[in-house]
Structures are given as structure tokens and as C-alpha cells.
PDB file of C-alpha atoms in Angstrom:
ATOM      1  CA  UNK A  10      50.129  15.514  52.011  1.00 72.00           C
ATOM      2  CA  UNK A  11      47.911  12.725  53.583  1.00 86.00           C
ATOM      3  CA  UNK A  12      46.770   9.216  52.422  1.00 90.00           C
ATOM      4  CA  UNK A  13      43.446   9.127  51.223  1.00 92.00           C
ATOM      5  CA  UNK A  14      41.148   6.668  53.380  1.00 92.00           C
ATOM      6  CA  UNK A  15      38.707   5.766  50.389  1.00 92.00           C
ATOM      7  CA  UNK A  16      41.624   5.453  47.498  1.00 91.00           C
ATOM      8  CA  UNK A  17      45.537   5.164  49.777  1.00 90.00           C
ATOM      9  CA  UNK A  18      46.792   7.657  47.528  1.00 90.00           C
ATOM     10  CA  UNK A  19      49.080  10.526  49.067  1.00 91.00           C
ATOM     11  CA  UNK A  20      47.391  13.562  48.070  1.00 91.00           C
ATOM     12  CA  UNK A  21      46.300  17.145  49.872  1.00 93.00           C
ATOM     13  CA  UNK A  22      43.084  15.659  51.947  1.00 93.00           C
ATOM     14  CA  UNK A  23      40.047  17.122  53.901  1.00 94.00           C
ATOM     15  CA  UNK A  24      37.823  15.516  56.381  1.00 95.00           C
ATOM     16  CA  UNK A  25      33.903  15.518  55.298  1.00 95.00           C
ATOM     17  CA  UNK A  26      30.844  13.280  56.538  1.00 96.00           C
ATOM     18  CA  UNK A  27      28.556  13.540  53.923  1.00 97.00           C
ATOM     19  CA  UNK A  28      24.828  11.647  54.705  1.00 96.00           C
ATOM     20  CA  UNK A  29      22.686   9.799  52.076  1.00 96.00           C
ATOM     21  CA  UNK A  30      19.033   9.446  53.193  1.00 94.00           C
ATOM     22  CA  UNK A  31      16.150   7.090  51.443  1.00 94.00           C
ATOM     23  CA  UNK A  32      12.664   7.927  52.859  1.00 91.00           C
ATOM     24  CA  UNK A  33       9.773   5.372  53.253  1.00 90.00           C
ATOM     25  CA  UNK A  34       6.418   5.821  53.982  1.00 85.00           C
ATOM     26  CA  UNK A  35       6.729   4.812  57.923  1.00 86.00           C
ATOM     27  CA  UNK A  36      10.642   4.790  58.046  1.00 87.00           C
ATOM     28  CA  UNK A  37      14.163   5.782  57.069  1.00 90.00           C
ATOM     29  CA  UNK A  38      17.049   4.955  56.022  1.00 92.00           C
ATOM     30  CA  UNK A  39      20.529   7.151  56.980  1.00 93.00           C
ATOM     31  CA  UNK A  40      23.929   6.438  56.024  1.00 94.00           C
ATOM     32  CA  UNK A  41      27.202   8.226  56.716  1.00 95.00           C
ATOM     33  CA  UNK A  42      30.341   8.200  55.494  1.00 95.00           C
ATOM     34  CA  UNK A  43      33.356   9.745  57.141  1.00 95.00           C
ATOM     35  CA  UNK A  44      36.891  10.146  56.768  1.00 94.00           C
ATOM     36  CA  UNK A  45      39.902  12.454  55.066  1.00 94.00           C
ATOM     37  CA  UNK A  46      39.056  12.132  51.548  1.00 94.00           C
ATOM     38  CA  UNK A  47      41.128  13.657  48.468  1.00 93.00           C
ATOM     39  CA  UNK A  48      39.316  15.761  45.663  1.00 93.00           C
ATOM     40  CA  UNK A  49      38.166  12.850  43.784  1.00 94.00           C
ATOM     41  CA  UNK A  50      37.109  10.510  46.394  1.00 94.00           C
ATOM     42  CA  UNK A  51      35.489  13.527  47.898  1.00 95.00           C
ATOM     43  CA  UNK A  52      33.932  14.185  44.453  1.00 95.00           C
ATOM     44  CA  UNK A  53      32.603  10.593  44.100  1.00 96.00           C
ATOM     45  CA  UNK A  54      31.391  10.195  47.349  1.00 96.00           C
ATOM     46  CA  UNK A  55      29.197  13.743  47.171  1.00 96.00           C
ATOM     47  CA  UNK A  56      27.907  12.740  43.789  1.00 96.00           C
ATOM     48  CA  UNK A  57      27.052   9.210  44.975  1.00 96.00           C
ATOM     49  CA  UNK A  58      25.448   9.792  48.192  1.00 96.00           C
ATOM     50  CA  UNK A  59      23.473  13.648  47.369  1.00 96.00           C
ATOM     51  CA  UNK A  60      22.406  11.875  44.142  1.00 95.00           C
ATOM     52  CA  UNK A  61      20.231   9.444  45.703  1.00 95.00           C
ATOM     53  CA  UNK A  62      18.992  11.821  48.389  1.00 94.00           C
ATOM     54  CA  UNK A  63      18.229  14.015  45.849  1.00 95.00           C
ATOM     55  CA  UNK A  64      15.972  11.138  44.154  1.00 94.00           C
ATOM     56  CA  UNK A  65      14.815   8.995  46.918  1.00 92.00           C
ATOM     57  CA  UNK A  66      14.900  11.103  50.418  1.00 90.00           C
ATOM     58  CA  UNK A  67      11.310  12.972  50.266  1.00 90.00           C
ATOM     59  CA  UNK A  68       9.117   9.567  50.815  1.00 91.00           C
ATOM     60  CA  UNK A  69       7.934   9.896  54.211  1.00 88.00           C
ATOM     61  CA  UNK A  70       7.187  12.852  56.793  1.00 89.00           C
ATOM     62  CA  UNK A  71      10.684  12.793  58.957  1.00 90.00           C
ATOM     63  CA  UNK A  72      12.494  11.712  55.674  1.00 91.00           C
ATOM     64  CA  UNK A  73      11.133  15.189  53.703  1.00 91.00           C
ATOM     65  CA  UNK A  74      11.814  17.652  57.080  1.00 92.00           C
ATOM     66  CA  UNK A  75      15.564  16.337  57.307  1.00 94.00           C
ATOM     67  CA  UNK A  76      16.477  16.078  53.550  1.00 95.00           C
ATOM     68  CA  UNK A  77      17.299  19.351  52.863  1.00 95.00           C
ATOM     69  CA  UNK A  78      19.296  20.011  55.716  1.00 96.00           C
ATOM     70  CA  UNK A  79      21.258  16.714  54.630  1.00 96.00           C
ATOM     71  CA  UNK A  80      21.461  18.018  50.924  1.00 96.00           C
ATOM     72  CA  UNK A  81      22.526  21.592  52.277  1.00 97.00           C
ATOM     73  CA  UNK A  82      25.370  19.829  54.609  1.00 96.00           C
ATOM     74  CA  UNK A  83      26.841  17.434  51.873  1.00 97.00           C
ATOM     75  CA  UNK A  84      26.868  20.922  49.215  1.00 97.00           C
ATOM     76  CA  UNK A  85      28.788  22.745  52.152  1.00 96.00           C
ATOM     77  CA  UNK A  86      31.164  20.200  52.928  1.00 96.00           C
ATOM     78  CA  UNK A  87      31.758  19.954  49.079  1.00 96.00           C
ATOM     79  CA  UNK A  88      32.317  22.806  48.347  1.00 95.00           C
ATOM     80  CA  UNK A  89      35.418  23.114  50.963  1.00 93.00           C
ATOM     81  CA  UNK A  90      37.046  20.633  49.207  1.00 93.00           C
ATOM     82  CA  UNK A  91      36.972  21.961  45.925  1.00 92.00           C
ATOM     83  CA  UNK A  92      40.044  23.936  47.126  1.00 89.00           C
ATOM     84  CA  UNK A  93      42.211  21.097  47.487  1.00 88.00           C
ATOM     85  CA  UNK A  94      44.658  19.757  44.724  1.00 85.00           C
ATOM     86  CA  UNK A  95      44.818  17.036  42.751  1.00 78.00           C
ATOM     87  CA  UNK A  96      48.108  15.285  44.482  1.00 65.00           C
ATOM     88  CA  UNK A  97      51.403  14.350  42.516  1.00 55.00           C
ATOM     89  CA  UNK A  98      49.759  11.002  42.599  1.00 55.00           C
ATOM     90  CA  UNK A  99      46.424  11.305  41.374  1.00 51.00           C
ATOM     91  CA  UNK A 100      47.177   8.826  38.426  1.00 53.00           C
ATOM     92  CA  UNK A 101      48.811   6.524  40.681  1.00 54.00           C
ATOM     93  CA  UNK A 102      47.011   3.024  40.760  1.00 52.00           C
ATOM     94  CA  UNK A 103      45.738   2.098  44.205  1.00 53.00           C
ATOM     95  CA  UNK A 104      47.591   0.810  46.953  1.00 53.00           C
ATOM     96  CA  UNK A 105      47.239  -1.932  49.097  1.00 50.00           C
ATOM     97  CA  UNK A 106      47.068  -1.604  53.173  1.00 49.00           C
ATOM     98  CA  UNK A 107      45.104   1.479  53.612  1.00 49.00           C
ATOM     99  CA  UNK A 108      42.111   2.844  56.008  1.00 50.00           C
ATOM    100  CA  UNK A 109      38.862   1.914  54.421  1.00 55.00           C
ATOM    101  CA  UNK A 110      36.136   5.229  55.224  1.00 60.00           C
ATOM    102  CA  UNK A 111      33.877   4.597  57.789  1.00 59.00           C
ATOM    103  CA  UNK A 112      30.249   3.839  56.671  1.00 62.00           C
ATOM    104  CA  UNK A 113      27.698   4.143  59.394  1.00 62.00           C
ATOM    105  CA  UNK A 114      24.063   2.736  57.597  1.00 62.00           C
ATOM    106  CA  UNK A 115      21.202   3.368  60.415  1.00 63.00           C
ATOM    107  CA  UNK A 116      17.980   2.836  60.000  1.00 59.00           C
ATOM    108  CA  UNK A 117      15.158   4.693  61.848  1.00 57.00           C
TER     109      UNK A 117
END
């Protein structure tokens, strides 16, 4: 067991990027976010991130080329961490003093 960088709990963990993309008409908006996740971070992350790529990531040439490769990478990477179990923890409140997941917002 590992400490989860989005949550500090100790529970099984996996390292996923997953990429959220808005597309406007002449631009585009990418952000990342990286590090060893448990299941529910993981979970939450995926959800957050695909959801509005899902929604807003088609406005815009580049935007609606890349999109579904992003979608396609963030379902892959998802689905290897369904796999991974809960944690003795998982009910545990946060703790103080741990890694905060990198977020990388570009835009292009």
C-alpha cells in the first residue's frame, strides 16, 4: 500500500495522467493531471476531467481531431484501475502533509 497524492490515504494505488480538453473556435485549452491515485480519486478525477471533454472538447478543428484520442486514453487508463481495492482506509478522513497531484493547464 501507497499514499494517495490527491486524498493521503494509504490505499493500493496506480499511476494515471488523464487529460481534460475545452475546444474554441481558434484555440485550446489542455489540462493534465498526474500522479498515483487510489480507486476513488482515480474515479473522481476520470469522471471530472472525461466529463467535460466529453461536453466541451469538439469546438474547434485541432480541439475535434485530438478529443477522441484524449477520451480513448482517460477510458484506458480507467479502466486499469478498476482492479485496485478499496484500502483498509478508505473511510479514513483526510490527512494532513501529503503530495498534492500535479496539474499541468496549457493552453494552445
Amino acid at each position: 500500500m501507497s499514499r494517495c497524492q490527491a486524498c493521503g490515504r494509504n490505499a493500493p494505488t496506480k499511476h494515471v495522467r488523464y487529460y481534460q480538453n475545452i475546444g474554441m473556435l481558434f484555440m485550446r485549452q489542455l489540462r493534465t493531471v498526474d500522479g498515483s491515485f487510489c480507486k476513488r480519486c482515480s474515479r473522481h478525477f476520470f469522471l471530472k476531467l472525461t466529463g467535460l471533454t466529453l461536453v466541451t472538447g469538439w469546438w474547434g478543428l485541432i480541439s475535434a481531431i485530438m478529443n477522441p484520442f484524449l477520451i480513448i486514453n482517460n477510458v484506458v487508463r480507467f479502466v486499469g484501475t478498476l482492479s485496485l481495492a478499496e484500502g483498509a482506509d478508505a473511510t479514513a478522513p483526510l490527512r494532513a502533509g501529503y503530495e498534492r497531484p500535479r496539474e499541468t493547464p496549457t493552453r494552445r
